[in-house]
């Protein structure tokens, strides 16, 4: 398939945001991406720039996928991910047999941390995805949490804060 060999940042997104496609199957996460990455060629200046929120709202329409069966409801798939850790992760370590249980515990802790409600809520907000847990959903309605995110006053690595700052400012 040609689409899979195209460069998303150089070909697919610019083609979509510049109105050169009739239909694009994307997701709510593009709302933020198109406002933070310079995919759009400004017709007045010829320069690349992100879209404004008003432009995204004006040019794009979001809808659910049609139901798979007559009479059923339309559907969405906002968070299609799964955590996968190979049962033999670490097998190349000469001490693998001795450390196998440690590898399994570390894998468990990584998956547990990846599902941390704060991280899931932050991801949901800055990517426009639906949260995957009720606890994370509740944080979306917590004014203290939202204010901490707006001011980047959360317990995150400074490099993470710096990386998400422009996205937080747009959302």
PDB file of C-alpha atoms in Angstrom:
ATOM      1  CA  UNK A   1       0.000   0.000   0.000  1.00  0.00           C
ATOM      2  CA  UNK A   2       1.400   3.377  -1.027  1.00  0.00           C
ATOM      3  CA  UNK A   3       0.108   5.174   2.090  1.00  0.00           C
ATOM      4  CA  UNK A   4       2.361   3.120   4.345  1.00  0.00           C
ATOM      5  CA  UNK A   5       5.483   4.151   2.432  1.00  0.00           C
ATOM      6  CA  UNK A   6       4.716   7.878   2.539  1.00  0.00           C
ATOM      7  CA  UNK A   7       6.249  10.207   5.082  1.00  0.00           C
ATOM      8  CA  UNK A   8       3.451  11.304   7.419  1.00  0.00           C
ATOM      9  CA  UNK A   9       5.043  14.670   8.257  1.00  0.00           C
ATOM     10  CA  UNK A  10       6.119  15.562   4.723  1.00  0.00           C
ATOM     11  CA  UNK A  11       3.378  14.034   2.568  1.00  0.00           C
ATOM     12  CA  UNK A  12       0.261  12.804   4.355  1.00  0.00           C
ATOM     13  CA  UNK A  13      -0.458  15.566   6.884  1.00  0.00           C
ATOM     14  CA  UNK A  14       0.398  18.452   4.502  1.00  0.00           C
ATOM     15  CA  UNK A  15      -1.819  16.920   1.813  1.00  0.00           C
ATOM     16  CA  UNK A  16      -4.698  16.653   4.288  1.00  0.00           C
ATOM     17  CA  UNK A  17      -4.397  20.065   5.982  1.00  0.00           C
ATOM     18  CA  UNK A  18      -3.895  21.854   2.670  1.00  0.00           C
ATOM     19  CA  UNK A  19      -7.233  20.519   1.416  1.00  0.00           C
ATOM     20  CA  UNK A  20      -5.877  18.194  -1.254  1.00  0.00           C
ATOM     21  CA  UNK A  21      -7.874  15.189  -0.044  1.00  0.00           C
ATOM     22  CA  UNK A  22     -11.580  14.509  -0.086  1.00  0.00           C
ATOM     23  CA  UNK A  23     -11.656  12.114   2.876  1.00  0.00           C
ATOM     24  CA  UNK A  24      -9.097  11.332   5.553  1.00  0.00           C
ATOM     25  CA  UNK A  25      -9.644   8.711   8.217  1.00  0.00           C
ATOM     26  CA  UNK A  26      -7.816  10.151  11.157  1.00  0.00           C
ATOM     27  CA  UNK A  27      -8.700  10.790  14.728  1.00  0.00           C
ATOM     28  CA  UNK A  28      -9.370  13.351  17.390  1.00  0.00           C
ATOM     29  CA  UNK A  29      -5.645  13.410  18.158  1.00  0.00           C
ATOM     30  CA  UNK A  30      -5.064  15.271  14.894  1.00  0.00           C
ATOM     31  CA  UNK A  31      -6.853  18.280  16.436  1.00  0.00           C
ATOM     32  CA  UNK A  32      -3.784  18.935  18.572  1.00  0.00           C
ATOM     33  CA  UNK A  33      -1.163  17.709  16.120  1.00  0.00           C
ATOM     34  CA  UNK A  34      -2.345  19.988  13.315  1.00  0.00           C
ATOM     35  CA  UNK A  35      -2.212  22.984  15.683  1.00  0.00           C
ATOM     36  CA  UNK A  36       1.294  22.269  16.920  1.00  0.00           C
ATOM     37  CA  UNK A  37       3.167  21.089  13.813  1.00  0.00           C
ATOM     38  CA  UNK A  38       3.814  23.198  10.691  1.00  0.00           C
ATOM     39  CA  UNK A  39       2.071  20.997   8.114  1.00  0.00           C
ATOM     40  CA  UNK A  40      -0.054  23.736   6.525  1.00  0.00           C
ATOM     41  CA  UNK A  41       1.252  25.972   3.749  1.00  0.00           C
ATOM     42  CA  UNK A  42      -0.179  29.424   4.369  1.00  0.00           C
ATOM     43  CA  UNK A  43      -1.726  30.580   1.059  1.00  0.00           C
ATOM     44  CA  UNK A  44      -0.853  34.220   1.763  1.00  0.00           C
ATOM     45  CA  UNK A  45       2.817  33.734   2.632  1.00  0.00           C
ATOM     46  CA  UNK A  46       3.723  30.328   1.199  1.00  0.00           C
ATOM     47  CA  UNK A  47       5.293  29.519   4.581  1.00  0.00           C
ATOM     48  CA  UNK A  48       4.644  26.338   6.551  1.00  0.00           C
ATOM     49  CA  UNK A  49       2.761  26.839   9.821  1.00  0.00           C
ATOM     50  CA  UNK A  50       0.384  24.997  12.142  1.00  0.00           C
ATOM     51  CA  UNK A  51      -3.343  25.443  11.629  1.00  0.00           C
ATOM     52  CA  UNK A  52      -5.250  27.600  14.082  1.00  0.00           C
ATOM     53  CA  UNK A  53      -8.022  26.081  16.186  1.00  0.00           C
ATOM     54  CA  UNK A  54     -10.506  28.041  14.077  1.00  0.00           C
ATOM     55  CA  UNK A  55      -9.107  26.585  10.848  1.00  0.00           C
ATOM     56  CA  UNK A  56      -9.266  23.016  12.154  1.00  0.00           C
ATOM     57  CA  UNK A  57     -12.859  23.593  13.220  1.00  0.00           C
ATOM     58  CA  UNK A  58     -13.752  25.208   9.883  1.00  0.00           C
ATOM     59  CA  UNK A  59     -12.119  22.659   7.559  1.00  0.00           C
ATOM     60  CA  UNK A  60     -12.620  19.324   9.324  1.00  0.00           C
ATOM     61  CA  UNK A  61     -15.591  17.261  10.372  1.00  0.00           C
ATOM     62  CA  UNK A  62     -15.452  14.451  12.881  1.00  0.00           C
ATOM     63  CA  UNK A  63     -17.836  11.532  12.781  1.00  0.00           C
ATOM     64  CA  UNK A  64     -18.075   8.022  14.140  1.00  0.00           C
ATOM     65  CA  UNK A  65     -17.435   4.980  12.004  1.00  0.00           C
ATOM     66  CA  UNK A  66     -20.632   3.513  10.625  1.00  0.00           C
ATOM     67  CA  UNK A  67     -22.059   0.554  12.501  1.00  0.00           C
ATOM     68  CA  UNK A  68     -20.796  -2.814  11.342  1.00  0.00           C
ATOM     69  CA  UNK A  69     -24.332  -4.188  11.225  1.00  0.00           C
ATOM     70  CA  UNK A  70     -27.672  -2.652  10.200  1.00  0.00           C
ATOM     71  CA  UNK A  71     -29.522  -1.190  13.172  1.00  0.00           C
ATOM     72  CA  UNK A  72     -26.442  -1.037  15.401  1.00  0.00           C
ATOM     73  CA  UNK A  73     -24.851   2.161  16.718  1.00  0.00           C
ATOM     74  CA  UNK A  74     -21.831   3.874  15.107  1.00  0.00           C
ATOM     75  CA  UNK A  75     -18.556   3.275  16.901  1.00  0.00           C
ATOM     76  CA  UNK A  76     -15.283   4.915  17.827  1.00  0.00           C
ATOM     77  CA  UNK A  77     -11.902   3.496  18.637  1.00  0.00           C
ATOM     78  CA  UNK A  78      -9.930   6.161  20.431  1.00  0.00           C
ATOM     79  CA  UNK A  79      -7.372   4.201  22.402  1.00  0.00           C
ATOM     80  CA  UNK A  80      -6.394   1.051  20.525  1.00  0.00           C
ATOM     81  CA  UNK A  81      -3.291   0.000  22.379  1.00  0.00           C
ATOM     82  CA  UNK A  82      -2.003  -2.979  24.234  1.00  0.00           C
ATOM     83  CA  UNK A  83       1.081  -3.401  26.377  1.00  0.00           C
ATOM     84  CA  UNK A  84       3.307  -6.218  25.170  1.00  0.00           C
ATOM     85  CA  UNK A  85       6.419  -7.503  26.875  1.00  0.00           C
ATOM     86  CA  UNK A  86       8.046 -10.637  25.503  1.00  0.00           C
ATOM     87  CA  UNK A  87       8.144 -13.489  28.002  1.00  0.00           C
ATOM     88  CA  UNK A  88      11.856 -13.835  27.315  1.00  0.00           C
ATOM     89  CA  UNK A  89      12.737 -10.123  27.525  1.00  0.00           C
ATOM     90  CA  UNK A  90      16.372  -9.925  28.593  1.00  0.00           C
ATOM     91  CA  UNK A  91      17.258 -13.320  27.145  1.00  0.00           C
ATOM     92  CA  UNK A  92      20.478 -11.960  25.635  1.00  0.00           C
ATOM     93  CA  UNK A  93      21.856 -11.207  29.086  1.00  0.00           C
ATOM     94  CA  UNK A  94      24.250 -14.025  30.074  1.00  0.00           C
ATOM     95  CA  UNK A  95      22.666 -13.962  33.551  1.00  0.00           C
ATOM     96  CA  UNK A  96      19.136 -14.229  32.140  1.00  0.00           C
ATOM     97  CA  UNK A  97      18.138 -17.394  34.018  1.00  0.00           C
ATOM     98  CA  UNK A  98      19.341 -15.886  37.268  1.00  0.00           C
ATOM     99  CA  UNK A  99      17.547 -12.561  36.612  1.00  0.00           C
ATOM    100  CA  UNK A 100      14.402 -13.771  34.838  1.00  0.00           C
ATOM    101  CA  UNK A 101      12.125 -12.976  37.794  1.00  0.00           C
ATOM    102  CA  UNK A 102      13.614  -9.483  38.037  1.00  0.00           C
ATOM    103  CA  UNK A 103      12.914  -8.868  34.340  1.00  0.00           C
ATOM    104  CA  UNK A 104       9.300  -9.972  34.816  1.00  0.00           C
ATOM    105  CA  UNK A 105       8.853  -7.691  37.836  1.00  0.00           C
ATOM    106  CA  UNK A 106      10.344  -4.730  35.970  1.00  0.00           C
ATOM    107  CA  UNK A 107       8.032  -5.394  33.010  1.00  0.00           C
ATOM    108  CA  UNK A 108       5.036  -5.498  35.352  1.00  0.00           C
ATOM    109  CA  UNK A 109       6.062  -2.213  36.990  1.00  0.00           C
ATOM    110  CA  UNK A 110       6.577  -0.523  33.610  1.00  0.00           C
ATOM    111  CA  UNK A 111       3.092  -1.499  32.457  1.00  0.00           C
ATOM    112  CA  UNK A 112       1.662  -0.394  35.792  1.00  0.00           C
ATOM    113  CA  UNK A 113       3.390   3.004  35.513  1.00  0.00           C
ATOM    114  CA  UNK A 114       2.283   3.421  31.892  1.00  0.00           C
ATOM    115  CA  UNK A 115      -1.301   3.171  33.146  1.00  0.00           C
ATOM    116  CA  UNK A 116      -0.782   5.724  35.932  1.00  0.00           C
ATOM    117  CA  UNK A 117      -3.944   7.883  36.062  1.00  0.00           C
ATOM    118  CA  UNK A 118      -1.985  11.163  35.925  1.00  0.00           C
ATOM    119  CA  UNK A 119      -0.044  10.045  32.842  1.00  0.00           C
ATOM    120  CA  UNK A 120      -3.173   8.706  31.145  1.00  0.00           C
ATOM    121  CA  UNK A 121      -5.039  11.969  31.856  1.00  0.00           C
ATOM    122  CA  UNK A 122      -2.148  14.092  30.561  1.00  0.00           C
ATOM    123  CA  UNK A 123      -1.940  11.950  27.430  1.00  0.00           C
ATOM    124  CA  UNK A 124      -5.703  12.238  26.938  1.00  0.00           C
ATOM    125  CA  UNK A 125      -5.630  16.013  27.190  1.00  0.00           C
ATOM    126  CA  UNK A 126      -2.610  16.726  25.008  1.00  0.00           C
ATOM    127  CA  UNK A 127      -3.472  14.137  22.355  1.00  0.00           C
ATOM    128  CA  UNK A 128      -7.275  14.500  22.313  1.00  0.00           C
ATOM    129  CA  UNK A 129      -7.725  10.803  23.048  1.00  0.00           C
ATOM    130  CA  UNK A 130     -10.297   9.373  25.395  1.00  0.00           C
ATOM    131  CA  UNK A 131      -8.900   8.267  28.756  1.00  0.00           C
ATOM    132  CA  UNK A 132      -8.720   4.509  29.332  1.00  0.00           C
ATOM    133  CA  UNK A 133      -9.588   4.454  33.036  1.00  0.00           C
ATOM    134  CA  UNK A 134     -12.289   5.997  35.207  1.00  0.00           C
ATOM    135  CA  UNK A 135      -9.662   7.429  37.545  1.00  0.00           C
ATOM    136  CA  UNK A 136      -7.984   9.255  34.648  1.00  0.00           C
ATOM    137  CA  UNK A 137     -11.397  10.430  33.426  1.00  0.00           C
ATOM    138  CA  UNK A 138     -12.094  11.922  36.850  1.00  0.00           C
ATOM    139  CA  UNK A 139      -8.841  13.892  36.644  1.00  0.00           C
ATOM    140  CA  UNK A 140     -10.124  15.596  33.489  1.00  0.00           C
ATOM    141  CA  UNK A 141     -12.796  17.221  35.685  1.00  0.00           C
ATOM    142  CA  UNK A 142     -10.417  18.057  38.551  1.00  0.00           C
ATOM    143  CA  UNK A 143      -9.717  21.802  38.358  1.00  0.00           C
ATOM    144  CA  UNK A 144      -6.601  21.498  40.544  1.00  0.00           C
ATOM    145  CA  UNK A 145      -5.116  18.844  38.254  1.00  0.00           C
ATOM    146  CA  UNK A 146      -5.962  20.862  35.132  1.00  0.00           C
ATOM    147  CA  UNK A 147      -4.390  24.000  36.608  1.00  0.00           C
ATOM    148  CA  UNK A 148      -1.243  22.053  37.503  1.00  0.00           C
ATOM    149  CA  UNK A 149      -1.054  20.771  33.931  1.00  0.00           C
ATOM    150  CA  UNK A 150      -1.580  24.265  32.485  1.00  0.00           C
ATOM    151  CA  UNK A 151       1.314  25.564  34.591  1.00  0.00           C
ATOM    152  CA  UNK A 152       3.375  22.378  34.113  1.00  0.00           C
ATOM    153  CA  UNK A 153       3.477  22.019  37.876  1.00  0.00           C
ATOM    154  CA  UNK A 154       3.192  18.229  37.867  1.00  0.00           C
ATOM    155  CA  UNK A 155       5.702  15.661  39.047  1.00  0.00           C
ATOM    156  CA  UNK A 156       7.268  15.115  35.626  1.00  0.00           C
ATOM    157  CA  UNK A 157      10.842  15.074  34.433  1.00  0.00           C
ATOM    158  CA  UNK A 158      11.898  18.573  33.267  1.00  0.00           C
ATOM    159  CA  UNK A 159      12.572  17.169  29.782  1.00  0.00           C
ATOM    160  CA  UNK A 160       8.989  15.883  29.634  1.00  0.00           C
ATOM    161  CA  UNK A 161       7.654  19.269  30.746  1.00  0.00           C
ATOM    162  CA  UNK A 162       9.719  20.981  28.050  1.00  0.00           C
ATOM    163  CA  UNK A 163       8.538  18.521  25.394  1.00  0.00           C
ATOM    164  CA  UNK A 164       4.838  18.915  26.200  1.00  0.00           C
ATOM    165  CA  UNK A 165       4.897  22.675  26.891  1.00  0.00           C
ATOM    166  CA  UNK A 166       3.974  23.824  23.346  1.00  0.00           C
ATOM    167  CA  UNK A 167       1.208  21.225  23.170  1.00  0.00           C
ATOM    168  CA  UNK A 168      -0.195  22.189  26.586  1.00  0.00           C
ATOM    169  CA  UNK A 169      -0.201  25.843  25.507  1.00  0.00           C
ATOM    170  CA  UNK A 170      -2.318  24.951  22.447  1.00  0.00           C
ATOM    171  CA  UNK A 171      -4.750  22.709  24.301  1.00  0.00           C
TER     172      UNK A 171
END
